[in-house]
Backbone as a chain_set.jsonl record, in Angstrom:
{"seq": "MIEKIGSPAMLEQLAEEATELAHAALKLARIERGENPTPVLKADAAEHLIEEYTDVVQCAEELSLVPNREQIKLKKMRFGERWKEELYGK", "coords": {"N": [[20.122, 15.088, -7.756], [18.917, 12.593, -9.117], [18.852, 13.83, -11.426], [20.923, 14.107, -12.45], [21.937, 10.823, -12.803], [19.24, 9.91, -13.269], [15.976, 8.506, -12.622], [15.859, 4.971, -12.68], [18.293, 3.658, -12.307], [18.41, 5.645, -9.728], [16.498, 4.142, -8.233], [17.708, 1.891, -7.989], [20.227, 2.981, -6.584], [18.558, 3.507, -4.237], [17.127, 0.273, -3.361], [19.69, -0.489, -2.931], [20.76, 0.966, -0.102], [18.517, 0.377, 1.434], [18.857, -2.387, 1.582], [21.607, -2.308, 3.074], [20.64, -0.432, 5.303], [18.866, -2.301, 6.298], [20.831, -4.548, 7.027], [21.826, -3.472, 8.814], [20.194, -2.577, 10.984], [19.825, -5.31, 11.322], [22.022, -5.655, 12.71], [22.444, -4.549, 14.687], [20.551, -5.33, 16.497], [21.256, -8.093, 17.255], [22.914, -7.38, 18.977], [21.446, -6.194, 20.569], [20.283, -8.147, 21.831], [22.288, -9.37, 22.569], [23.103, -12.514, 22.388], [24.662, -13.519, 20.241], [27.574, -12.855, 19.848], [29.756, -9.763, 18.784], [31.555, -7.742, 17.805], [31.486, -5.219, 16.966], [30.427, -2.42, 18.941], [27.663, -0.893, 20.609], [27.048, 1.811, 20.181], [27.97, 2.355, 17.952], [27.136, 0.668, 16.001], [24.431, 1.599, 16.526], [24.746, 4.666, 15.247], [25.818, 3.536, 12.854], [23.327, 2.805, 11.437], [21.416, 4.922, 11.805], [23.122, 6.319, 9.673], [22.798, 5.087, 7.451], [19.844, 4.873, 7.143], [19.58, 7.727, 6.839], [20.45, 7.836, 4.441], [18.78, 6.08, 3.062], [16.334, 8.041, 3.467], [17.063, 10.095, 1.644], [17.222, 9.412, -0.591], [14.987, 7.981, -1.341], [13.66, 10.911, -1.168], [14.33, 11.993, -3.075], [13.53, 10.596, -5.566], [10.876, 11.132, -5.004], [9.196, 10.248, -3.396], [6.696, 9.641, -0.406], [5.657, 9.235, 2.297], [2.572, 7.141, 3.176], [0.365, 8.004, 5.136], [-1.696, 7.655, 6.677], [-1.78, 5.048, 5.695], [0.193, 4.115, 8.001], [-1.362, 4.956, 9.736], [-2.913, 2.891, 10.713], [-1.567, 0.908, 10.448], [-1.243, 0.876, 12.854], [-2.749, 0.895, 14.552], [-3.76, -1.862, 13.663], [-1.8, -3.677, 14.797], [-2.001, -2.554, 17.677], [-4.605, -3.958, 18.36], [-4.266, -6.949, 17.877], [-2.285, -6.94, 19.852], [-3.473, -6.742, 22.377], [-5.049, -8.614, 21.919], [-3.391, -10.244, 22.196], [-2.677, -10.269, 25.506], [-4.788, -9.963, 26.362], [-6.945, -11.847, 25.268], [-9.355, -13.509, 23.292]], "CA": [[20.971, 13.406, -8.145], [18.28, 12.07, -9.879], [19.048, 14.762, -12.844], [21.922, 13.048, -13.42], [21.423, 9.544, -13.003], [17.72, 8.895, -13.796], [14.847, 7.443, -12.004], [16.243, 3.475, -12.32], [19.798, 4.251, -11.145], [17.93, 6.085, -7.9], [15.711, 2.979, -7.646], [18.886, 0.667, -8.045], [20.328, 2.794, -5.184], [17.556, 2.668, -3.17], [17.438, -0.863, -3.278], [21.219, -1.043, -2.437], [21.033, 1.495, 0.719], [17.871, -0.34, 1.928], [19.593, -3.501, 1.913], [22.271, -1.766, 3.843], [19.359, 0.117, 5.951], [18.198, -3.774, 6.341], [22.265, -5.42, 7.912], [22.496, -2.439, 9.942], [19.164, -2.817, 11.804], [20.335, -6.72, 11.963], [23.587, -5.623, 13.617], [22.164, -3.641, 16.559], [19.536, -6.204, 17.135], [21.872, -8.515, 17.588], [24.035, -6.402, 19.716], [21.005, -5.826, 21.881], [19.602, -9.006, 21.892], [23.755, -10.103, 23.209], [22.784, -13.878, 22.157], [25.625, -13.996, 19.353], [28.409, -11.744, 20.018], [29.87, -8.922, 17.979], [32.887, -7.083, 18.444], [30.577, -3.846, 16.838], [30.159, -1.445, 19.676], [26.295, -0.701, 20.685], [26.933, 3.3, 19.816], [28.913, 2.54, 16.949], [26.066, 0.296, 15.198], [23.266, 2.646, 16.178], [25.458, 5.416, 13.965], [25.598, 3.292, 11.481], [21.856, 2.44, 11.537], [21.012, 6.611, 11.398], [23.805, 6.487, 8.447], [21.899, 3.891, 6.354], [18.315, 5.479, 7.42], [19.614, 8.688, 5.969], [20.727, 7.403, 2.917], [17.867, 5.737, 2.438], [15.189, 8.624, 2.87], [17.221, 11.104, 0.909], [17.248, 8.167, -2.086], [13.675, 8.706, -1.394], [13.548, 11.887, -1.656], [15.064, 12.127, -4.436], [12.592, 9.703, -6.173], [9.502, 12.297, -4.4], [8.481, 9.416, -2.559], [6.464, 10.196, 1.312], [5.176, 7.869, 3.984], [1.615, 6.767, 3.803], [0.009, 8.299, 6.643], [-3.039, 6.816, 6.209], [-1.296, 3.274, 5.838], [0.934, 4.45, 8.801], [-1.863, 4.783, 11.407], [-4.116, 1.34, 10.313], [-0.791, -0.977, 10.304], [-0.134, 0.945, 14.501], [-4.644, 0.664, 15.389], [-3.932, -3.566, 13.867], [-0.687, -4.086, 15.488], [-2.876, -2.43, 19.02], [-5.609, -4.647, 18.993], [-3.103, -7.54, 18.011], [-1.579, -6.831, 21.235], [-5.186, -6.452, 23.244], [-5.217, -10.112, 22.08], [-2.481, -11.204, 22.801], [-2.7, -9.754, 26.476], [-6.769, -10.545, 27.108], [-7.761, -13.607, 24.806], [-9.808, -12.722, 22.163]], "C": [[20.141, 12.626, -8.905], [18.095, 12.533, -11.325], [20.043, 14.343, -13.444], [21.769, 11.751, -13.671], [20.601, 9.519, -13.665], [17.251, 8.258, -12.599], [15.707, 6.023, -11.842], [17.566, 3.291, -12.111], [19.386, 5.08, -9.985], [17.157, 4.979, -7.355], [16.854, 1.906, -7.289], [19.424, 1.179, -6.668], [19.416, 3.004, -3.901], [17.503, 1.446, -2.455], [18.736, -1.431, -2.347], [21.125, -0.594, -1.013], [20.185, 1.027, 1.418], [17.92, -1.199, 2.547], [20.718, -2.87, 2.745], [21.539, -1.068, 5.523], [19.486, -1.229, 7.295], [19.34, -4.521, 7.486], [22.448, -4.701, 8.778], [21.453, -2.489, 11.456], [19.353, -4.463, 12.441], [21.488, -6.754, 12.974], [23.213, -5.318, 15.055], [20.656, -4.605, 17.374], [20.216, -7.311, 18.278], [23.089, -8.197, 18.672], [23.009, -6.481, 21.271], [20.37, -7.452, 22.464], [20.841, -9.788, 22.962], [23.584, -11.857, 22.985], [24.19, -14.027, 21.022], [26.794, -12.362, 18.967], [29.118, -11.458, 18.973], [31.446, -7.936, 18.499], [32.212, -5.152, 17.501], [30.513, -3.602, 18.178], [28.543, -1.307, 19.615], [25.926, 0.829, 19.792], [27.324, 3.032, 18.465], [28.262, 2.315, 15.563], [24.859, 0.821, 15.074], [23.512, 3.794, 15.578], [25.094, 5.563, 12.784], [24.346, 3.105, 11.035], [21.405, 4.031, 10.542], [21.684, 6.81, 9.914], [22.766, 6.061, 7.353], [20.46, 4.599, 6.429], [18.566, 6.423, 6.9], [19.869, 8.287, 5.032], [19.59, 6.866, 2.137], [16.808, 7.126, 2.131], [15.697, 9.894, 2.012], [17.757, 10.265, -0.402], [15.715, 8.737, -2.062], [12.973, 9.879, -2.357], [13.412, 12.719, -3.122], [14.227, 11.703, -5.34], [11.246, 10.786, -5.653], [8.701, 11.271, -3.447], [8.214, 9.914, -0.763], [5.728, 9.13, 1.517], [3.34, 8.262, 3.381], [1.253, 7.17, 4.604], [-0.609, 7.569, 7.519], [-3.007, 5.218, 6.588], [-0.765, 3.144, 7.773], [0.143, 4.13, 10.532], [-2.293, 3.605, 11.467], [-3.086, 0.456, 10.566], [-1.029, -0.273, 12.373], [-1.715, 0.425, 14.962], [-3.892, -1.501, 14.588], [-2.783, -4.083, 14.571], [-1.114, -3.772, 17.378], [-4.107, -3.518, 19.577], [-4.84, -6.058, 18.809], [-2.516, -8.004, 19.147], [-2.517, -7.354, 22.189], [-5.368, -8.147, 22.712], [-4.374, -10.641, 22.45], [-2.412, -11.106, 24.29], [-3.979, -10.411, 26.94], [-7.419, -11.264, 26.476], [-8.417, -12.334, 23.969], [-11.615, -12.501, 23.069]], "O": [[20.782, 11.765, -9.508], [17.457, 11.952, -12.202], [20.176, 14.187, -14.658], [21.445, 11.448, -14.82], [20.818, 9.142, -14.817], [17.913, 7.635, -11.769], [16.296, 5.943, -10.764], [17.719, 2.277, -11.43], [20.28, 5.167, -9.144], [17.107, 4.815, -6.136], [16.761, 1.17, -6.306], [19.338, 0.457, -5.675], [19.682, 2.643, -2.755], [17.736, 1.363, -1.249], [18.822, -2.316, -1.495], [21.361, -1.545, -0.268], [20.668, 0.988, 2.55], [17.435, -1.329, 3.671], [20.303, -3.372, 3.79], [22.01, -1.305, 6.635], [19.889, -1.242, 8.458], [18.954, -4.979, 8.561], [23.212, -5.051, 9.677], [21.84, -2.449, 12.625], [19.127, -4.811, 13.6], [21.782, -7.621, 13.796], [23.591, -5.735, 16.15], [20.06, -4.463, 18.442], [19.983, -7.455, 19.478], [24.02, -8.944, 18.973], [23.356, -6.679, 22.435], [20.075, -7.604, 23.65], [20.548, -10.552, 23.882], [24.275, -12.421, 23.833], [24.759, -15.087, 21.279], [26.747, -11.378, 18.229], [29.342, -12.334, 18.138], [32.017, -7.733, 19.57], [32.805, -4.095, 17.715], [30.536, -4.645, 18.833], [28.054, -1.619, 18.529], [24.972, 1.021, 19.037], [26.741, 3.81, 17.709], [28.397, 2.954, 14.519], [24.171, 0.746, 14.056], [22.454, 4.283, 15.183], [24.602, 6.398, 12.026], [24.325, 3.331, 9.825], [21.193, 4.237, 9.347], [21.026, 7.346, 9.022], [22.107, 6.771, 6.593], [20.051, 4.853, 5.295], [17.729, 6.515, 6.002], [18.859, 8.567, 4.386], [19.387, 7.058, 0.939], [16.449, 7.39, 0.984], [14.845, 10.715, 1.67], [18.713, 10.648, -1.077], [15.344, 9.747, -2.66], [12.306, 9.947, -3.389], [12.771, 13.538, -3.781], [14.055, 12.574, -6.193], [10.677, 11.124, -6.691], [7.67, 11.583, -2.852], [9.082, 10.369, -0.018], [5.303, 8.272, 0.743], [2.942, 9.414, 3.211], [1.927, 6.679, 5.51], [-0.333, 7.048, 8.6], [-3.695, 4.485, 7.297], [-1.223, 2.341, 8.585], [0.471, 3.633, 11.609], [-2.006, 3.084, 12.544], [-3.376, -0.697, 10.887], [-0.933, -1.186, 13.194], [-1.763, -0.499, 15.774], [-3.633, -2.278, 15.506], [-2.984, -5.223, 14.992], [-0.684, -4.522, 18.254], [-4.43, -3.803, 20.731], [-4.724, -6.513, 19.947], [-2.268, -9.178, 19.422], [-2.284, -8.415, 22.769], [-6.017, -8.826, 23.509], [-4.526, -11.654, 23.133], [-1.928, -12.182, 24.641], [-4.066, -11.282, 27.805], [-8.552, -11.517, 26.883], [-8.264, -11.115, 23.901], [-12.506, -11.853, 22.519]]}, "num_chains": 1, "name": "protein.A"}
């Protein structure tokens, strides 16, 4: 795809897909929370979330983007530390 449309257009597509992914995640959260009713069924919202995530991954792959595993590891560690502080205090 990127060979046909170029990097700038692929970046634009990534941004659009990322926005759609955000909306899909918010919709599913709204359904799971149950505080703001929506006619969308949970299964449909979950399926849509996967669809949008897949679109984002496809764009990222076209752009040769790869996750930074070290950054993920560090974020998990920081979250664990914050969680311990919340549970047990400083």
